[in-house]
Every structure is written in C-alpha cells, then in structure tokens.
Coordinates of C-alpha atoms in Angstrom, one line a residue:
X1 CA -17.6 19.8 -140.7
X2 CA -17.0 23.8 -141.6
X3 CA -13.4 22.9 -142.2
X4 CA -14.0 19.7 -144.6
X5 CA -12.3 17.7 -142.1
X6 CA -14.0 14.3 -142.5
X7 CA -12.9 10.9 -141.5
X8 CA -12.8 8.5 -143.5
X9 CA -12.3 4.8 -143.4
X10 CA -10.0 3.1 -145.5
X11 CA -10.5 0.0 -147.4
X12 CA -7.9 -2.2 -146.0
X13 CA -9.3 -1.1 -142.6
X14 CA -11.7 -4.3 -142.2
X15 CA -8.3 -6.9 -142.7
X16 CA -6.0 -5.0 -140.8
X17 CA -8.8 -5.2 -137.7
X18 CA -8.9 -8.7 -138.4
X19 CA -5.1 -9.3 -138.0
X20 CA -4.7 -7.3 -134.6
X21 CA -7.8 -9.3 -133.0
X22 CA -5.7 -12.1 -134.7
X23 CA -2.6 -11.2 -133.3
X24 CA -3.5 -10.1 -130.2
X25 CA -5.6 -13.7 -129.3
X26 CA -2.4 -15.5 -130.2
X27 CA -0.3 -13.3 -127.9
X28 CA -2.7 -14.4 -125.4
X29 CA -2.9 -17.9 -125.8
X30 CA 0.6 -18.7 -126.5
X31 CA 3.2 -15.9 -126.0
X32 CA 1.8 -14.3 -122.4
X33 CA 1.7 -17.4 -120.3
X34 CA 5.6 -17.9 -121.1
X35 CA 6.5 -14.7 -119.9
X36 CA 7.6 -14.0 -116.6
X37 CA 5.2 -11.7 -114.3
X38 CA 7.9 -8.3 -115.3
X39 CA 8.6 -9.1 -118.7
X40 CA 4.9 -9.7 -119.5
X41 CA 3.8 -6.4 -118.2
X42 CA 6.6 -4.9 -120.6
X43 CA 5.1 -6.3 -123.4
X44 CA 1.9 -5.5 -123.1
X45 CA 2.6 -2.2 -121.6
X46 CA 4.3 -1.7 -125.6
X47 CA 1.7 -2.9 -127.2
X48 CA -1.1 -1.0 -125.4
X49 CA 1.1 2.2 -126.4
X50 CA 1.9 1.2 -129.8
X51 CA -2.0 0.7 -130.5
X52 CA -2.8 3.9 -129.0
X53 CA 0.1 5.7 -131.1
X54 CA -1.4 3.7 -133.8
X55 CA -4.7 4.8 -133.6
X56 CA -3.8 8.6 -132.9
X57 CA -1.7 9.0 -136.2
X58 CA -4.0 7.6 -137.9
X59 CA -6.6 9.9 -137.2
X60 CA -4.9 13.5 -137.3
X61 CA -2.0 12.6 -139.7
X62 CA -4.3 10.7 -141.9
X63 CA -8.2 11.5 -141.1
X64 CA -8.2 7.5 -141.3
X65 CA -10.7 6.1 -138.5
X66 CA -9.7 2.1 -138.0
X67 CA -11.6 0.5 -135.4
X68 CA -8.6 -0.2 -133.0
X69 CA -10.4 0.1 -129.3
X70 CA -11.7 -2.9 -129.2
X71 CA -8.7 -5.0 -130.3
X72 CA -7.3 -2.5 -126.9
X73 CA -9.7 -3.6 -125.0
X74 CA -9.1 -7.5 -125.4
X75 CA -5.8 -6.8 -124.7
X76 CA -6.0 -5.2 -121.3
X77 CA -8.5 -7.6 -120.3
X78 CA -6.9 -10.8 -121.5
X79 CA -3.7 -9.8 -119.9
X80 CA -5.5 -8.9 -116.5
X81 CA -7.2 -12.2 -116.7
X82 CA -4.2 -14.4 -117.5
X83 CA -2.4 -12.6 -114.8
X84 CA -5.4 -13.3 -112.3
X85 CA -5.2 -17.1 -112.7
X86 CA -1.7 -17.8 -113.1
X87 CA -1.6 -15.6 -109.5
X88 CA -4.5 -18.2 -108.3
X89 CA -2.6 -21.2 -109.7
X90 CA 0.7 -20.1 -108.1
X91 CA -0.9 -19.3 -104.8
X92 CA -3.1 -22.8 -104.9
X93 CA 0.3 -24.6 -105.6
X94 CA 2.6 -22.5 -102.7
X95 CA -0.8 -23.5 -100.3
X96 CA -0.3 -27.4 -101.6
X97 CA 3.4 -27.5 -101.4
X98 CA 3.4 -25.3 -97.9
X99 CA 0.9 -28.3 -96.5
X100 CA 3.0 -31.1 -98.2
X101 CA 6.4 -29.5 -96.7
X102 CA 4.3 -28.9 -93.3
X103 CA 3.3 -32.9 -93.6
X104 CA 7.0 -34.1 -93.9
X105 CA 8.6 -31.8 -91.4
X106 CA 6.0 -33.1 -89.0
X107 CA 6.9 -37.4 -89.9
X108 CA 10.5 -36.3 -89.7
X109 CA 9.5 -35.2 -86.1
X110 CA 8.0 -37.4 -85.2
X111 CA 10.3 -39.9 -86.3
X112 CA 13.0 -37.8 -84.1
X113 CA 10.9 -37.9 -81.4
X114 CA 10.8 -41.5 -81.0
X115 CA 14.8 -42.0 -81.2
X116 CA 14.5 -39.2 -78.3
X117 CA 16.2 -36.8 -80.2
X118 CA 14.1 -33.9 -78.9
X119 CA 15.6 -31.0 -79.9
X120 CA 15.4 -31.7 -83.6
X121 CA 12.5 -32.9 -83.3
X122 CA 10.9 -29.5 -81.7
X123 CA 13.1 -27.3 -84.8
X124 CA 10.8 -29.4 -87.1
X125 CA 7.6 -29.1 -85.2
X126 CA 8.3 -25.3 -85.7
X127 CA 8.4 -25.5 -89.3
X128 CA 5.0 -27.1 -89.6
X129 CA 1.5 -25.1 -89.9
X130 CA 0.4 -25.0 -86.3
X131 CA -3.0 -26.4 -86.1
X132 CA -4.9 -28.7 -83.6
X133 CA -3.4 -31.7 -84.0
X134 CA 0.0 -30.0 -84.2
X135 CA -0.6 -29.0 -80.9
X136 CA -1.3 -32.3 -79.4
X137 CA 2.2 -33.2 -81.1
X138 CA 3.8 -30.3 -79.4
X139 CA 2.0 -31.3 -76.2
X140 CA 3.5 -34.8 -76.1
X141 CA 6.9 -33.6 -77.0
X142 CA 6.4 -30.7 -73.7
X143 CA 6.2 -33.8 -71.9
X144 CA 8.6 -36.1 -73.2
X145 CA 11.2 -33.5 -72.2
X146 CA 9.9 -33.4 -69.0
X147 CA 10.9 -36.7 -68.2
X148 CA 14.3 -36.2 -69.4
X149 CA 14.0 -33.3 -66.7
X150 CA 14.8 -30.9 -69.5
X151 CA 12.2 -28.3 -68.1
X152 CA 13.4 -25.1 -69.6
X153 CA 13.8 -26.8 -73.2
X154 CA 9.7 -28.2 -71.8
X155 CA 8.8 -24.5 -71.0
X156 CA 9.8 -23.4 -74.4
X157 CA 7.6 -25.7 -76.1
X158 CA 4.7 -25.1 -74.0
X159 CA 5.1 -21.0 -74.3
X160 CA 5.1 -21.7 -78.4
X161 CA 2.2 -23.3 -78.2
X162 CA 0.6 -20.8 -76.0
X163 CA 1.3 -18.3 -79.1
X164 CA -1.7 -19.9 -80.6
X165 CA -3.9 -21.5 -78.0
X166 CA -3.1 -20.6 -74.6
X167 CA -5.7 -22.5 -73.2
X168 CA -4.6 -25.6 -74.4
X169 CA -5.5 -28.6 -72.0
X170 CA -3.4 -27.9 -69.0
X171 CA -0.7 -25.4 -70.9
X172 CA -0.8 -22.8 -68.1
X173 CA -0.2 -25.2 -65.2
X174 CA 2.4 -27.1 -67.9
X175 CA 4.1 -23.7 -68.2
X176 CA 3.9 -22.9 -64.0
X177 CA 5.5 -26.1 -63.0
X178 CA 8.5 -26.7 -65.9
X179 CA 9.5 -22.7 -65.0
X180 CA 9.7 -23.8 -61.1
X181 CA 11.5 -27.0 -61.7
X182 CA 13.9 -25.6 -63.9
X183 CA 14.6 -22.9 -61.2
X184 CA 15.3 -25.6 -59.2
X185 CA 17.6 -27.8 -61.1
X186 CA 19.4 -24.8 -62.4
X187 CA 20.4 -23.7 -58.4
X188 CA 21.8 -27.3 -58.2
X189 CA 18.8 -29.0 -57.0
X190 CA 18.9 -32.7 -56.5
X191 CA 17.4 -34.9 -59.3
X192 CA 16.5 -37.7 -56.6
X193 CA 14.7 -34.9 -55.3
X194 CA 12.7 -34.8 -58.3
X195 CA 12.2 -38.5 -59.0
X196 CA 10.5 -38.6 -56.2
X197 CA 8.4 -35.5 -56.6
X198 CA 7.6 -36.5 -60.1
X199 CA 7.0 -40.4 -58.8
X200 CA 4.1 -38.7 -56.4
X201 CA 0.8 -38.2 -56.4
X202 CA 0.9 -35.0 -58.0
X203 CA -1.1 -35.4 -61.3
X204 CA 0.2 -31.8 -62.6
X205 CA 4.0 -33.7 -62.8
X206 CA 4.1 -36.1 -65.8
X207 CA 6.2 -39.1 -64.3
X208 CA 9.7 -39.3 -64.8
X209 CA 11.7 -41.4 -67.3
X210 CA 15.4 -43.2 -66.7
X211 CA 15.7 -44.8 -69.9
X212 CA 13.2 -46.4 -71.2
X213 CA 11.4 -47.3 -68.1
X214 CA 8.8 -44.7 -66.5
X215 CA 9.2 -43.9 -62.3
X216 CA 6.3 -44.8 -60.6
X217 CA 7.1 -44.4 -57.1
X218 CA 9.8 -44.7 -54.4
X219 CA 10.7 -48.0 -52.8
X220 CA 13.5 -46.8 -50.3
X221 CA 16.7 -45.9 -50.2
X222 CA 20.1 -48.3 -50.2
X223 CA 23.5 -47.8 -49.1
X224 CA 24.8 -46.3 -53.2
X225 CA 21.6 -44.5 -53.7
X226 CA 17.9 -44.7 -54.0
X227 CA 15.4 -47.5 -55.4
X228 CA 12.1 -47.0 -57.1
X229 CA 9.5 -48.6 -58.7
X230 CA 9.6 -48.7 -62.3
X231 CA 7.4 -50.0 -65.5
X232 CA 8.9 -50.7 -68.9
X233 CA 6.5 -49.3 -71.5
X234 CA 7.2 -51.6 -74.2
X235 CA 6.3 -54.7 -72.0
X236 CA 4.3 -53.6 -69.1
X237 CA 6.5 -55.1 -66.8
X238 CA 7.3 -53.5 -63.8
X239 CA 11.3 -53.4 -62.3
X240 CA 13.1 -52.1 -59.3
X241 CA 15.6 -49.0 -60.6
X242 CA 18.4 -48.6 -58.6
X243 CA 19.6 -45.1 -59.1
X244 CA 23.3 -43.4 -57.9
X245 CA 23.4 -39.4 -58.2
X246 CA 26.7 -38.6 -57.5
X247 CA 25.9 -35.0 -57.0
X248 CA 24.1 -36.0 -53.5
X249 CA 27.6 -37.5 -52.5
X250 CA 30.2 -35.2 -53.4
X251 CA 30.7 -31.5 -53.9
X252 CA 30.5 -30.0 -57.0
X253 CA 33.8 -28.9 -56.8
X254 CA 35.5 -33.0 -56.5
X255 CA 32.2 -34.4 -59.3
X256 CA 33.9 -34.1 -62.3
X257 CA 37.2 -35.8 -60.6
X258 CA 35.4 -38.6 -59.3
X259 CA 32.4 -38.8 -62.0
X260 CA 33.5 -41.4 -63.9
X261 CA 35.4 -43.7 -61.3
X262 CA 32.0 -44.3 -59.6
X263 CA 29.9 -45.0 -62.6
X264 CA 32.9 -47.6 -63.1
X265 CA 32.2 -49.4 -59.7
X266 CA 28.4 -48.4 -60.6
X267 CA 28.1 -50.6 -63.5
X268 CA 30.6 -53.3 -62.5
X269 CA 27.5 -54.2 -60.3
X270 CA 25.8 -54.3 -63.9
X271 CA 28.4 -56.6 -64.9
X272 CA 28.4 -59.2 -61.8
X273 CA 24.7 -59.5 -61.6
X274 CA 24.1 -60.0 -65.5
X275 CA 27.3 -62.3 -65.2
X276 CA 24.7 -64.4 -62.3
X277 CA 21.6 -66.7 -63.5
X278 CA 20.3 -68.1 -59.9
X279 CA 16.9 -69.5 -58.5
X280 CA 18.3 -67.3 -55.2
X281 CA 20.0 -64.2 -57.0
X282 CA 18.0 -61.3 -57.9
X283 CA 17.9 -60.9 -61.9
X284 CA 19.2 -58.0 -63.7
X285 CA 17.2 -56.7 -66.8
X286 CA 19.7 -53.6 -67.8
X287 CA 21.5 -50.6 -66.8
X288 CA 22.4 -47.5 -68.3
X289 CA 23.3 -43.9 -67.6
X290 CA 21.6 -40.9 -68.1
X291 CA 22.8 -36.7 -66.8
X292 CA 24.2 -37.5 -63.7
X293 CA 22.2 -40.5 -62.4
X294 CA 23.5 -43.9 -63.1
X295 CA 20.6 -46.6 -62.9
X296 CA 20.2 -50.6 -62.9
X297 CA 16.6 -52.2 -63.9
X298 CA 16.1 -55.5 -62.2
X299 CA 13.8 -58.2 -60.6
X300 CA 11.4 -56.4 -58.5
X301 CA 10.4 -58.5 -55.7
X302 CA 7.2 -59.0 -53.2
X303 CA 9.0 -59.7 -50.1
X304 CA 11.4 -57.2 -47.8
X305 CA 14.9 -57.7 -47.1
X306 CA 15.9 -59.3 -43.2
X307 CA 16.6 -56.4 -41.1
X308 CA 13.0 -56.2 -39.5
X309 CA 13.8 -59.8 -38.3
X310 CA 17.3 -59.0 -36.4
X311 CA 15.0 -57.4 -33.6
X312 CA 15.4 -59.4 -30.3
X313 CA 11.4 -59.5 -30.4
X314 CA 10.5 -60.3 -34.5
X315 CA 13.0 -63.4 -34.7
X316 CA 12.1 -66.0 -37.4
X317 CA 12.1 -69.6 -36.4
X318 CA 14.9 -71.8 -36.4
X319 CA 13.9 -73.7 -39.0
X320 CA 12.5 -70.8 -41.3
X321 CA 16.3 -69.3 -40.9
X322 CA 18.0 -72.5 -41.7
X323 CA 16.3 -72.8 -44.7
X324 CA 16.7 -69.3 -46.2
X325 CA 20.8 -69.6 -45.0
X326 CA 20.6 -72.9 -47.1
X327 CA 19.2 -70.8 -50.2
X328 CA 21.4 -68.3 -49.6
X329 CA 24.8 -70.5 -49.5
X330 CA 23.8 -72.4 -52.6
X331 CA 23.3 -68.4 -54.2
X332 CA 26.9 -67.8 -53.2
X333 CA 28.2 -71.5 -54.0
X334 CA 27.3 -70.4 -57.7
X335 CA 28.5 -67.2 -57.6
X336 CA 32.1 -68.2 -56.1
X337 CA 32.3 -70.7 -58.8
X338 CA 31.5 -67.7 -61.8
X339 CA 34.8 -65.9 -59.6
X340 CA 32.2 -63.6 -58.4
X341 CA 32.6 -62.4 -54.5
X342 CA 29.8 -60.4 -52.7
X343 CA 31.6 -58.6 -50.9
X344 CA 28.6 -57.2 -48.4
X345 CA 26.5 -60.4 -47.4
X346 CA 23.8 -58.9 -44.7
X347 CA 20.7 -59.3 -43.5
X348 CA 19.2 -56.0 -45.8
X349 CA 21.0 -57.7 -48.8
X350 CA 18.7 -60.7 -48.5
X351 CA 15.1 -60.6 -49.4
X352 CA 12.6 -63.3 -48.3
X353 CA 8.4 -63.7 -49.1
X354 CA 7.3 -65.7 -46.2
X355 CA 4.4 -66.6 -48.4
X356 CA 6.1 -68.5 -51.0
X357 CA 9.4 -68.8 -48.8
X358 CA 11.5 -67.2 -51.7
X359 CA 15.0 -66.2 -51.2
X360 CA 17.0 -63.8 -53.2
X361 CA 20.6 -62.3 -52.3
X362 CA 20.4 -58.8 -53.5
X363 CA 22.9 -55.8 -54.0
X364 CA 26.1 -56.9 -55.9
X365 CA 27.1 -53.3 -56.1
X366 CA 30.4 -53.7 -54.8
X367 CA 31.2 -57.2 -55.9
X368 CA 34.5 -58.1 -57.3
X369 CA 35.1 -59.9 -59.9
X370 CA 38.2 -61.8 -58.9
X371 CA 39.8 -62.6 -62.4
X372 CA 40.0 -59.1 -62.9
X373 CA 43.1 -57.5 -62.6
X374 CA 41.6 -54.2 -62.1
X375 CA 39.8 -55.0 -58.6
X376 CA 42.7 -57.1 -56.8
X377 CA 43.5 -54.6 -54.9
X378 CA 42.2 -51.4 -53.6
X379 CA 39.6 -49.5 -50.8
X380 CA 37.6 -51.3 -48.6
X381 CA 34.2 -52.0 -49.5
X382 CA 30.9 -53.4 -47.5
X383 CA 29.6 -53.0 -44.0
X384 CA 32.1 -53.5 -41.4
X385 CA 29.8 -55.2 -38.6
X386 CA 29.7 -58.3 -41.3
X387 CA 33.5 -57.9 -43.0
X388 CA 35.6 -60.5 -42.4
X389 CA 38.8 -59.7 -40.5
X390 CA 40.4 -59.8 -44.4
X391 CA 38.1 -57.8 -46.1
X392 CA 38.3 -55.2 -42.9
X393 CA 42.1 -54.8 -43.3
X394 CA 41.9 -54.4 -47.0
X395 CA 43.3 -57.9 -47.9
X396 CA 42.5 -60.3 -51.2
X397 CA 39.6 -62.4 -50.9
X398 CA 37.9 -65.4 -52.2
X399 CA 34.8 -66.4 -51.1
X400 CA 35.2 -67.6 -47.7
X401 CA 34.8 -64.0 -46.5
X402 CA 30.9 -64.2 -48.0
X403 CA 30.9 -67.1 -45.6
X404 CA 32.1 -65.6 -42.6
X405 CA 29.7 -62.6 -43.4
X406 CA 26.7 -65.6 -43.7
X407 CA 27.8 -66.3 -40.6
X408 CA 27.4 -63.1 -39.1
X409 CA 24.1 -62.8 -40.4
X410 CA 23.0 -66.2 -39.5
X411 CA 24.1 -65.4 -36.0
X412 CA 22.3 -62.0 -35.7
X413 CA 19.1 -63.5 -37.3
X414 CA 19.2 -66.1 -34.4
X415 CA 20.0 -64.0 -31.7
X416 CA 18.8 -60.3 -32.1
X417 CA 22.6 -59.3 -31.9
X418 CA 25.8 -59.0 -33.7
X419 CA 28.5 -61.3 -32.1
X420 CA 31.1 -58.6 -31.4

C-alpha cells in the first residue's frame, strides 16, 4: 500500500470468469470421459498449469486480480470425480464379465465332464471363481476320475480344492486314499486288484466304473478273467461284467506283443454271443475296452453254473439232468445253425435256477465262428477233460464236437466222474 501497488480488477474480468466456468464444465461433460485414463491426466495436468500461469501473470505483470481459483477448483475436482466413477464402472463391469466368463467356463465343464473328457473339463474348472458350489463340481469330477482309476489326475483335483477349503466333506481321506492307490498302480499293481477293493465294503473308495456301468461287487473268477456284478446307471439294471486284464497273464515285457491279439479273441466272444438270441443262451448287452481291461456286460443270472452237482454225493436227478441236457442241445442246435461252435461245453459253462428250472449255456469266449476264415485254423482252445478227440489234436470242427463235450458233461453230471 506504501508502494501504490494496488490491484485492480478489470472490466472484462466478470465474462472472461464466465467463459472458463463455461469451458471448463464442457471439458467435463463432453471432452474428459472420451479420453483415455493417460491422455486425460495430460490434459488436465495443462490446463491446471496454464490457469495457474494465467492467474500469476496476471497479477505481477498486470496488478489485474481475475477470480480464477474457483474455475481451478472445479477442475481438479470434476476430473477426480469423473476418474472415480469411470474406475467404479470399469471395476463393476471386469466383476460382471469375470462372473459371466466364470459361468461359461463352468457349463463348458460340465458339459466335458459328461462326454468323460476329464481333463478339459478340470482346465475349465480352474478358470472358474472357486466358490461353494464350485467345489461340489470339483468334488464330483475327484470322483469321476477315480473310477477311471486315474488317481493321481483325482489327487490333483482334490489338493486344488484343498487350497481353499481343506475341510471339504471327506477331502483329506479323498486325498490319503487316491495318493496310496496311485502308488500302487504306478508300481504295476493289478487293476482286478482294485475292482475288487473298490467293489468292497469300504465306503472311503467311490466304486469303480468300466464303461458306463458302475462295479458293485465280485461274483468269481472264470477261466479268461474275473466276473462282477455291475449296474447300468442310465437304467438301473444290473449285469454281470466279464473283465480280461492281460497284465495278470503275461509279463510286461511280451503285453504289448500280445495286447491286441487277445482283445481280438476277447471280443470275438462279443461277436458270437450278440450274433445268439436263445431262450437257453445267456444275453449279451455290450462290450468295450477301457486301459488294459477288456470287458463284456451281459445277462446276469440267479442260479449257479453245474460244477457243485458233478460231486459223487450232490447229483441231480435223472430227470432234472435230462431236462436241462434237453435245454441245452436245443441252445447248441441254434447256435450250430448261426455257424457258431462253442468250443468249451462243461458243466461250469452251464447255469441252472432249480427254482424256475432255467437253463442258460454260458461263456462263448472262445467260440468260433466257422464262416470265418480267420479262425479255421489255429491253437487249441477249451478244457481238455471235455475236448473231443478233434478239438484235442487241433483239427476243424463243426458242431458235433459240442456234442461229444454234452456228452461228457452229461455223463459226469450222472455219475460224479469223468469217463476217462
């Protein structure tokens, strides 16, 4: 005030206030939400300067005071808030599109899962948000692999899901017993062995799968491999599962060699028996093949097979064994005339229920089909007690051998003894 130095305001001071509120609200409204997050900043970084600059010549070069702080003020807060919700709306959309992404990778899993294409499925499940009902997803896939006696591919799902809950329903137990199985089929261990530990009582094992059809439990074993008792989900009908693991019968060393010559003769039986439609013949529902076990759903039946009646003190009447060899010749009347031989007609081939005093000749797993050129010749195949003198020196047949093994049987059932 000594000095005279005044400021003044000047007369266009009041308009060129209005223009910068003016100009600064439009920048708001309609240039700053175009921008991109850097090149916003930019701008209004140059325009806070440039009204600071402004308002600093002004003063000392001019001693002209022109309200410009307020104008500022709008500017800075304008921007932060536009910057605040665009951040909110981005972050609510990534949230959205993150759950609807998480919601498809999930159908497609599911949708993988049930074509039993596991592994895909489980890559999808990992790129869902893990949440409860993820987990039961992940659960059922553990288990799913567990029947397909993938156990290490079962451990790794259940020790992802652990990351989150590891107290899931039985996850630690889950975890315990797909480590020890996998242990065990990765030192060579026999899968029969663990159909039939699955097939058990043991509640910590999910049951087994061969195919579609879920083990139950084991029936006994045969002369190719071993028979259980199996349900088919999709029905609820429950079928006897003839299973052939080639690994119990060879070394590891001659598998690959004789792998898929066996599965041949494996599911020729397949062939035969779906080839048969009999009152007396036991019915064939499917086959298929699945790691190294070879399997053949069919009929199950009530009764057992003869051999407890071949003892010298459990004969069958006369009359009972006339009329299953009646039953039994009309089964292999029909099949001689669809050029199918048995081959191995014996008393453990043919089931009878003395309730309902049903007969079915079982086990075509070494027929021959004799229009085939691929079976004229070749080894010997059946149980020799019963072979016909033919069949034993590696001959052509035609039915009559069946016969002469009826016979056999017929003659053992009657006496308690085989005739030579």
């Amino acid at each position: 005030m000594l000095n005279e130095d005044f400021l003044t305001t000047p007369p266009w001071a009041s308009w060129f206030e209005s223009l910068l509120w003016l100009g600064i609200a439009l920048y708001l409204m309609f240039v700053l939400p175009r921008l991109s997050a850097s090149v916003a900043i930019s701008v209004s970084m140059g325009l806070v300067i440039s009204i600071l600059l402004t308002h600093v010549i002004l003063m000392t070069q001019y001693g002209w005071w022109v309200q410009l702080m307020m104008p500022l003020l709008l500017l800075v807060l304008g921007h932060a808030l536009m910057t605040s919700k665009h951040y909110l709306l981005t972050e609510r959309g990534k949230l959205r599109a993150d759950a609807e992404s998480s919601e498809s990778n999930r159908n497609l899993a599911l949708m993988l899962q049930s074509q039993g294409q596991l592994d895909m499925a489980f890559d999808r499940f990992r790129k869902c948000q893990i949440n409860e009902s993820l987990m039961e997803n992940l659960y059922n896939l553990g288990l799913d692999f567990e029947r397909k006696r993938q156990f290490n591919k079962a451990e790794h799902v259940f020790a992802y899901m652990s990351s989150y809950n590891a107290s899931f329903k039985d996850l630690p137990q889950r975890i315990l017993t797909a480590r020890q199985l996998s242990e065990t089929v990765i030192l060579g261990g026999n899968p029969q062995t663990y159909l039939h530990t699955a097939s058990s009582s043991d509640t910590s094992i999910t049951k087994p799968m061969l195919g579609r059809y879920q083990i139950e439990k084991e029936l006994g074993k045969g002369a190719m491999g071993t028979v259980y008792l199996g349900v088919d989900p999709k029905i609820g009908r429950q079928v006897a599962i003839k299973t052939l693991a080639l690994s119990q019968s060879f070394e590891a060393s001659e598998l690959d060699a004789v792998k898929s010559r066996f599965f041949r003769r494996f599911f020729r039986e397949a062939e035969t028996a779906g080839r048969l439609n009999h009152p007396n013949i036991v019915t064939m529902y499917d086959a298929g093949e699945e790691h190294d076990l070879a399997y053949i759903a069919m009929e199950l039946l009530k009764g057992q097979d003869l051999n407890p009646y071949t003892k010298p003190n459990h004969l069958l009447p006369f009359d009972t064994i006339a009329h299953i060899m009646v039953k039994v010749a009309e089964a292999l009347d029909y099949a001689h005339q669809q050029h199918v031989i048995h081959r191995d007609i014996k008393p453990a081939n043919i089931m009878y229920e003395p309730d309902t005093q049903l007969v079915k000749v079982t086990d075509f797993g070494i027929a021959r089909i004799t229009d085939s050129s691929k079976t004229k010749t070749g080894m010997v195949l059946g149980t020799p007690n019963f072979m016909s003198p033919e069949q034993l020196s590696g001959k052509k047949l035609d039915g009559r051998s069946d016969l002469f093994s009826l016979g056999t049987t017929m003659y053992q059932l009657v006496t308690g003894a085989l005739p030579f």
